[in-house]
PDB file of C-alpha atoms in Angstrom:
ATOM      1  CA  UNK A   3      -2.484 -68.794  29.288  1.00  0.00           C
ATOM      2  CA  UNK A   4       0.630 -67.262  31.342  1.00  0.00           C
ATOM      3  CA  UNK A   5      -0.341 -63.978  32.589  1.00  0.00           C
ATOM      4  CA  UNK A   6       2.062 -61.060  30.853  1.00  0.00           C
ATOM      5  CA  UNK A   7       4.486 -59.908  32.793  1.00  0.00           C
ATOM      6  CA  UNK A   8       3.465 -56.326  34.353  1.00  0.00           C
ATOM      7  CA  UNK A   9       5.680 -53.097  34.828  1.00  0.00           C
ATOM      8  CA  UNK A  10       5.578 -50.550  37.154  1.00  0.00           C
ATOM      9  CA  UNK A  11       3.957 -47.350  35.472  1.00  0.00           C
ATOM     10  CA  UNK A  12       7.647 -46.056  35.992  1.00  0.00           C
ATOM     11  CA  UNK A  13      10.431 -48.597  35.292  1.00  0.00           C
ATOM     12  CA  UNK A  14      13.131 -46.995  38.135  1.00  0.00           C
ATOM     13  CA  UNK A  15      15.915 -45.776  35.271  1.00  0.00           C
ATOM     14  CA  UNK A  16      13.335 -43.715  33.593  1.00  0.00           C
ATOM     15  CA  UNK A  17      12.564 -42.407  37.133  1.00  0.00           C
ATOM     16  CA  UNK A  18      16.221 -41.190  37.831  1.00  0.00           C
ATOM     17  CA  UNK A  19      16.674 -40.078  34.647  1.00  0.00           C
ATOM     18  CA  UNK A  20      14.000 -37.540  35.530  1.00  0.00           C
ATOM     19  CA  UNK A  21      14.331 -36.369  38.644  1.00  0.00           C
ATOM     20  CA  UNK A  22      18.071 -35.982  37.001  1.00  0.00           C
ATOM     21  CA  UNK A  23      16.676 -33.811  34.740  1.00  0.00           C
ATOM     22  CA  UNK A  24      14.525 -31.872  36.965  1.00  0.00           C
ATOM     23  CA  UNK A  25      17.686 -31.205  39.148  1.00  0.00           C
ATOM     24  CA  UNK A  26      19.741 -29.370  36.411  1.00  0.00           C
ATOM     25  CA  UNK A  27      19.272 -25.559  36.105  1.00  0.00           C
ATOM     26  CA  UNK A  28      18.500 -25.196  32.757  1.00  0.00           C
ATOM     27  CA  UNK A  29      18.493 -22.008  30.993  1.00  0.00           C
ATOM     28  CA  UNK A  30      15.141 -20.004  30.268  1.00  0.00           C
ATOM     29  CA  UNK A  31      13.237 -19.408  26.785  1.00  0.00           C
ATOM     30  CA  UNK A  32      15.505 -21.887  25.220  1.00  0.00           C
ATOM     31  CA  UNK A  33      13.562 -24.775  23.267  1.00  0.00           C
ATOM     32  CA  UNK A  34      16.333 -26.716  22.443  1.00  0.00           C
ATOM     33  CA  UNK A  35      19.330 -27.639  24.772  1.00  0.00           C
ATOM     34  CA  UNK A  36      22.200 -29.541  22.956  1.00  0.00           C
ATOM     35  CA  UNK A  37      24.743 -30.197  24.979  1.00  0.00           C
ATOM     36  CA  UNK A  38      27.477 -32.615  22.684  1.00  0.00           C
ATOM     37  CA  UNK A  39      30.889 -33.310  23.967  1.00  0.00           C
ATOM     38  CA  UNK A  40      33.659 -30.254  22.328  1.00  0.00           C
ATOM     39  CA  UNK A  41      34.673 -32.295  19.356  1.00  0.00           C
ATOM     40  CA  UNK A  42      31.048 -33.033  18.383  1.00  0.00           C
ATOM     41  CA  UNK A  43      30.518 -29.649  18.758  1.00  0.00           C
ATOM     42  CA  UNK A  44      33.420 -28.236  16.544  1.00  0.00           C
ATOM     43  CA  UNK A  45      32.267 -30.880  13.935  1.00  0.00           C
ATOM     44  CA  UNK A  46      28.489 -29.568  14.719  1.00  0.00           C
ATOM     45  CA  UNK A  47      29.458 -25.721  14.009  1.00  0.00           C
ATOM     46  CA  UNK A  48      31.839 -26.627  10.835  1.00  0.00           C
ATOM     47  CA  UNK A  49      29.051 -28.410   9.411  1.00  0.00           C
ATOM     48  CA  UNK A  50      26.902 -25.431   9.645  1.00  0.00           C
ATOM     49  CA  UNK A  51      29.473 -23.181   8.909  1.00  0.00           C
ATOM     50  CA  UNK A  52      29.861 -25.057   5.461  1.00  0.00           C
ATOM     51  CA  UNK A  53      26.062 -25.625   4.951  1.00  0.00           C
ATOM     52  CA  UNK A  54      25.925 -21.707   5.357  1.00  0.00           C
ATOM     53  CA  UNK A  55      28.626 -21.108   2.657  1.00  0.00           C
ATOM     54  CA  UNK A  56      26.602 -23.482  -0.056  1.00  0.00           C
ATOM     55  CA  UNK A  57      23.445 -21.988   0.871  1.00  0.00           C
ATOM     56  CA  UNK A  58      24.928 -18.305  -0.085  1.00  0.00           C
ATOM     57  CA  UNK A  59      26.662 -19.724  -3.317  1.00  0.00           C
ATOM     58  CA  UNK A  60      23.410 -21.044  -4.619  1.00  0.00           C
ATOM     59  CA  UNK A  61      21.374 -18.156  -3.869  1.00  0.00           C
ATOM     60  CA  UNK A  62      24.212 -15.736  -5.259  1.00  0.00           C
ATOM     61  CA  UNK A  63      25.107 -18.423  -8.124  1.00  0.00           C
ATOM     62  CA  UNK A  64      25.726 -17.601 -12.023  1.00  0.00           C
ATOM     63  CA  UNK A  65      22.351 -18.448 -12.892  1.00  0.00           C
ATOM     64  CA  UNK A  66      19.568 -15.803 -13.480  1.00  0.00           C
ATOM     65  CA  UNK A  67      16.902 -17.997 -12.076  1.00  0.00           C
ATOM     66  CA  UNK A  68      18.375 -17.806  -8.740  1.00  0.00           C
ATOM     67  CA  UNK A  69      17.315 -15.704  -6.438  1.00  0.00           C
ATOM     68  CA  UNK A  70      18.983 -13.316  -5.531  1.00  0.00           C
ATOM     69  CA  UNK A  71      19.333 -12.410  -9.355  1.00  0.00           C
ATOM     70  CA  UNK A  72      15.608 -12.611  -9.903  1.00  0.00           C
ATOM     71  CA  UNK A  73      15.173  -9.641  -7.142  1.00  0.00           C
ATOM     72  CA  UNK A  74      17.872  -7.772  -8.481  1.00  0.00           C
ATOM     73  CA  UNK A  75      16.707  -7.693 -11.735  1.00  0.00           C
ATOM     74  CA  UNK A  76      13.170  -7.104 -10.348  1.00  0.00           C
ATOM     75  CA  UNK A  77      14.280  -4.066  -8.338  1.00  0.00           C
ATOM     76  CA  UNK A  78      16.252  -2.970 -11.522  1.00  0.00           C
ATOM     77  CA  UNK A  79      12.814  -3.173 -14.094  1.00  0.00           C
ATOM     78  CA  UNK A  80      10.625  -1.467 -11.547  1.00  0.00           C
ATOM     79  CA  UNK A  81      13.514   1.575 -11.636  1.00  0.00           C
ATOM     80  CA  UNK A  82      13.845   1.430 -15.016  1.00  0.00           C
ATOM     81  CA  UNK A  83       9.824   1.499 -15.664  1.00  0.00           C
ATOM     82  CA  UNK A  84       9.190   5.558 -15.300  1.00  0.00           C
ATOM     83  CA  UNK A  85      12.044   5.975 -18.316  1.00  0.00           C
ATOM     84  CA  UNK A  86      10.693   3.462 -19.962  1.00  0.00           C
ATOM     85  CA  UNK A  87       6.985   4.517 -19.787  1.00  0.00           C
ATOM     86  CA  UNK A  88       8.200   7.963 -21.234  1.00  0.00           C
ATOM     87  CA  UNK A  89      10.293   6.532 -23.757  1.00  0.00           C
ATOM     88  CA  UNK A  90       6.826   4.726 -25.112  1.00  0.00           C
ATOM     89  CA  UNK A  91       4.866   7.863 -24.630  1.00  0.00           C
ATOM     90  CA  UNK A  92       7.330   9.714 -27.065  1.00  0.00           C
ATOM     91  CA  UNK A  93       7.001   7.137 -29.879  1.00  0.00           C
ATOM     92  CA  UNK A  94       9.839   4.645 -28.971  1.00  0.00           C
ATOM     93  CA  UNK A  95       8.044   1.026 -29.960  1.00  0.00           C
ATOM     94  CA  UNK A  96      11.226  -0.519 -28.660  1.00  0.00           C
ATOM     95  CA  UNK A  97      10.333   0.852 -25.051  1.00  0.00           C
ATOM     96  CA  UNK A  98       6.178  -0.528 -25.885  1.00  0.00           C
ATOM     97  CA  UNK A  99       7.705  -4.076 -26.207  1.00  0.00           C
ATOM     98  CA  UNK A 100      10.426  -3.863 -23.184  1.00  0.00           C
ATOM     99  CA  UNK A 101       6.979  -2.956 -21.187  1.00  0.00           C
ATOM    100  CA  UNK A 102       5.018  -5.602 -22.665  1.00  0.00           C
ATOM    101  CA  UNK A 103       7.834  -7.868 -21.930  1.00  0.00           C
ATOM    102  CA  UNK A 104       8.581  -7.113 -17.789  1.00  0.00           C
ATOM    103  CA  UNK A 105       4.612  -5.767 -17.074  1.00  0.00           C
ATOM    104  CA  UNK A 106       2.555  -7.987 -18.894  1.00  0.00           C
ATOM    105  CA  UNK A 107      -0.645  -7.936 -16.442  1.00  0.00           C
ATOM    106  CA  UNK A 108      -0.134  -3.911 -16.899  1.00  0.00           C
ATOM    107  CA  UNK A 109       0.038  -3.893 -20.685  1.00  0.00           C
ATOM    108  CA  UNK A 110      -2.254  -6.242 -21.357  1.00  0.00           C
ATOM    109  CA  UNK A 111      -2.209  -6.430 -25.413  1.00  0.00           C
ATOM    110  CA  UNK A 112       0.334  -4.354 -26.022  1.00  0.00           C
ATOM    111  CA  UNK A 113       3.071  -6.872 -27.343  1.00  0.00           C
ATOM    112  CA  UNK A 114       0.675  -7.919 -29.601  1.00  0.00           C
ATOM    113  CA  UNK A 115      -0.117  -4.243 -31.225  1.00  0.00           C
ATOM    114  CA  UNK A 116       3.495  -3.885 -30.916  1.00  0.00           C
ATOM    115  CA  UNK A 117       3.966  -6.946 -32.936  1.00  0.00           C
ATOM    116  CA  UNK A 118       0.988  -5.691 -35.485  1.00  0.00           C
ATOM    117  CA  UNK A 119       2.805  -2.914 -35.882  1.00  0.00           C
ATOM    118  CA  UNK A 120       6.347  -4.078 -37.137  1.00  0.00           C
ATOM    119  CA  UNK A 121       8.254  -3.895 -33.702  1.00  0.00           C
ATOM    120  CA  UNK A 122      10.923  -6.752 -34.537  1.00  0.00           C
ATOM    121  CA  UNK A 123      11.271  -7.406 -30.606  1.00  0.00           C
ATOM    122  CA  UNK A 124       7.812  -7.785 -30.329  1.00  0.00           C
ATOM    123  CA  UNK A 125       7.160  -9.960 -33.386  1.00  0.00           C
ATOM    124  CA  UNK A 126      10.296 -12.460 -32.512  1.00  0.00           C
ATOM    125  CA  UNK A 127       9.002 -12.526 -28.618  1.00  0.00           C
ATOM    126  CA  UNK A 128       5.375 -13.328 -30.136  1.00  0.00           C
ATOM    127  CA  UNK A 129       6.816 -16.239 -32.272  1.00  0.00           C
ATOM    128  CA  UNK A 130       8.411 -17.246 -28.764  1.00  0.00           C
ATOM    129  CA  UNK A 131       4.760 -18.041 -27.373  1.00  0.00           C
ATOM    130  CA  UNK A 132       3.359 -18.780 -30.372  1.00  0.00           C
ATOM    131  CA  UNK A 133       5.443 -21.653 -31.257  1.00  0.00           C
ATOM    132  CA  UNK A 134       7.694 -23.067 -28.444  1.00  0.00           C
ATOM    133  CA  UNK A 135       4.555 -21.996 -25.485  1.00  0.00           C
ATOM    134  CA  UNK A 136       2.053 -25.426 -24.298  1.00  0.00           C
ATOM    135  CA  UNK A 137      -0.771 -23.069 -23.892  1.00  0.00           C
ATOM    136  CA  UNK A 138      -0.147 -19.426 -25.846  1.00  0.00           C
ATOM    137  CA  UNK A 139      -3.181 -18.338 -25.055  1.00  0.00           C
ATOM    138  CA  UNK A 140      -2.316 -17.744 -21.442  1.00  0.00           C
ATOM    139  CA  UNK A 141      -0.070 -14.599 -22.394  1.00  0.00           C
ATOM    140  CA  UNK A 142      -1.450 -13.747 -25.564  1.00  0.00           C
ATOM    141  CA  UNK A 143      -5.447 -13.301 -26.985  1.00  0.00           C
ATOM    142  CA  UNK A 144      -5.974 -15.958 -29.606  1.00  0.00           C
ATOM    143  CA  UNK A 145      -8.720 -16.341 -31.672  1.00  0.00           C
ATOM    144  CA  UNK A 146     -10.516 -19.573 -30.928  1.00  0.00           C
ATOM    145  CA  UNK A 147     -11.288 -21.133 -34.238  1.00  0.00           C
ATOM    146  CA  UNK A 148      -7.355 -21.111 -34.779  1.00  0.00           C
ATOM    147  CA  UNK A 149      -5.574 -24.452 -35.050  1.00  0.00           C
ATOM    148  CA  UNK A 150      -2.367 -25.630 -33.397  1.00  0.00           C
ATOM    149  CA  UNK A 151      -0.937 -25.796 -36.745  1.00  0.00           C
ATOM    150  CA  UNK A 152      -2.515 -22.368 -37.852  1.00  0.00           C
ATOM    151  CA  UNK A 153      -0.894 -20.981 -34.416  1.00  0.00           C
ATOM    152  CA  UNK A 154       2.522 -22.118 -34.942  1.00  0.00           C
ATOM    153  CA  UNK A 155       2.857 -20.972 -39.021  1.00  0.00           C
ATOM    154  CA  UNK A 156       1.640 -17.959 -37.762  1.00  0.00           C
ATOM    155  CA  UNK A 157       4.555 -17.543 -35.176  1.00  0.00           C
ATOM    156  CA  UNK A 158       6.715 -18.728 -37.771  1.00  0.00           C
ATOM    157  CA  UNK A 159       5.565 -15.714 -40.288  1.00  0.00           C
ATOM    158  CA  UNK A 160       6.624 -13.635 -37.362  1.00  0.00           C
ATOM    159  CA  UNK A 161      10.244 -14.670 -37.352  1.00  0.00           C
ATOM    160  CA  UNK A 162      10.518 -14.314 -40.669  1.00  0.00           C
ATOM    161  CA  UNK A 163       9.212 -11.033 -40.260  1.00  0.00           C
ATOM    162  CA  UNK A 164      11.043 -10.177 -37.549  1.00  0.00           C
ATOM    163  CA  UNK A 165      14.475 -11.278 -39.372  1.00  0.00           C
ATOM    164  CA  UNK A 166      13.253  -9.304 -42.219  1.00  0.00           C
ATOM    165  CA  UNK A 167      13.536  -6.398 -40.194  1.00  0.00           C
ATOM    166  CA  UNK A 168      16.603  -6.966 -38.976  1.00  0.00           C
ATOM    167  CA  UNK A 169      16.209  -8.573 -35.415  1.00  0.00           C
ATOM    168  CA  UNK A 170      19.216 -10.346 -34.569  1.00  0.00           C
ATOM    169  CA  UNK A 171      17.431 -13.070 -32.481  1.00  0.00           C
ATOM    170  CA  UNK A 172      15.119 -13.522 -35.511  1.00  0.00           C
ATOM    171  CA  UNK A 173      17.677 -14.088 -38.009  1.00  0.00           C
ATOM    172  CA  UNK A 174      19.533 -16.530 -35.863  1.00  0.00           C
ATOM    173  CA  UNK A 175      16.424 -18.510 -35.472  1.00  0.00           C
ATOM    174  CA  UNK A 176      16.211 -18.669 -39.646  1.00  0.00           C
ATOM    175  CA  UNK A 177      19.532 -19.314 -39.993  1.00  0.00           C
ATOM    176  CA  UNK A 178      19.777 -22.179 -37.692  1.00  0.00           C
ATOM    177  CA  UNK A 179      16.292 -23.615 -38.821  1.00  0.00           C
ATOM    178  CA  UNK A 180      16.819 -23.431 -42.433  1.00  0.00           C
ATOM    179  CA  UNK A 181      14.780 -19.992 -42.780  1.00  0.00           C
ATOM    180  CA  UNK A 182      11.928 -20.875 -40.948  1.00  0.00           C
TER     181      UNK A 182
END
């Protein structure tokens, strides 16, 4: 058996490379030093510059799932609220459901009674989670002897209610599914 060859703990290039390194003056509280030739660097700072842009278009996009349009709307509901709240208090049900709708946790059961009483927002918004929701009973109280099936004609009798009443949602829903 040949014995392995054996290397100094510090092969000699490694060895200039840092007492290279500990020669240089290099700046303080920085953690990272790039230092790329000038046309990596021009093709460094144009790729950020265009990373930058696509981040801002995708936060700012079209869609109001992104960002920036889920705070502004946030920011717009939570201004809106106080009007809102006295719009209820004076006997608006329309203003009951628009509250259920954006401050569930702080309404808790009021789309339903809202709903129960012949608000057509409320009743096509309660067909919503009755029929296309996995698991209704996370936003709504259900009893618990109700069937899936029971659950869903139930929403159904809402939309039909709800068109009934003149909801425009509602009717297109019957319209497009053959009355509901």
């Amino acid at each position: 058996m040949k014995n392995a060859p054996t290397h100094p703990p510090t092969h000699p290039p490694t060895l200039a490379r840092r007492q290279a390194a500990a020669s240089i003056g290099w700046p303080e509280r920085i953690a990272l030093l790039l230092n790329p030739d000038p046309a990596a660097r021009r093709r460094l700072r144009r790729l950020g510059i265009f990373a930058g842009v696509l981040a801002v278009l995708w936060m700012v996009g079209t869609d109001p799932r992104r960002p920036v349009q889920t705070w502004a709307q946030s920011v717009e509901n939570r201004e809106t609220r106080s009007a809102m709240e006295s719009t209820m208090n004076a006997g608006n049900p329309v203003a009951g459901t628009w509250l259920a709708t954006h401050f569930r946790p702080d309404y808790p059961g009021l789309l339903e009674l809202q709903a129960d009483a012949g608000e057509p927002t409320a009743m096509f918004i309660m067909r919503r989670i009755l029929v296309d929701c996995a698991h209704p009973g996370r936003f709504i109280t259900l009893g618990r002897n109700l069937m899936a099936s029971q659950v869903k004609a139930k929403g159904l009798d809402l939309v039909r209610k709800a068109a009934a009443a003149g909801n425009p949602d509602a009717l297109l829903f019957a319209a497009r599914h053959d009355g509901a």
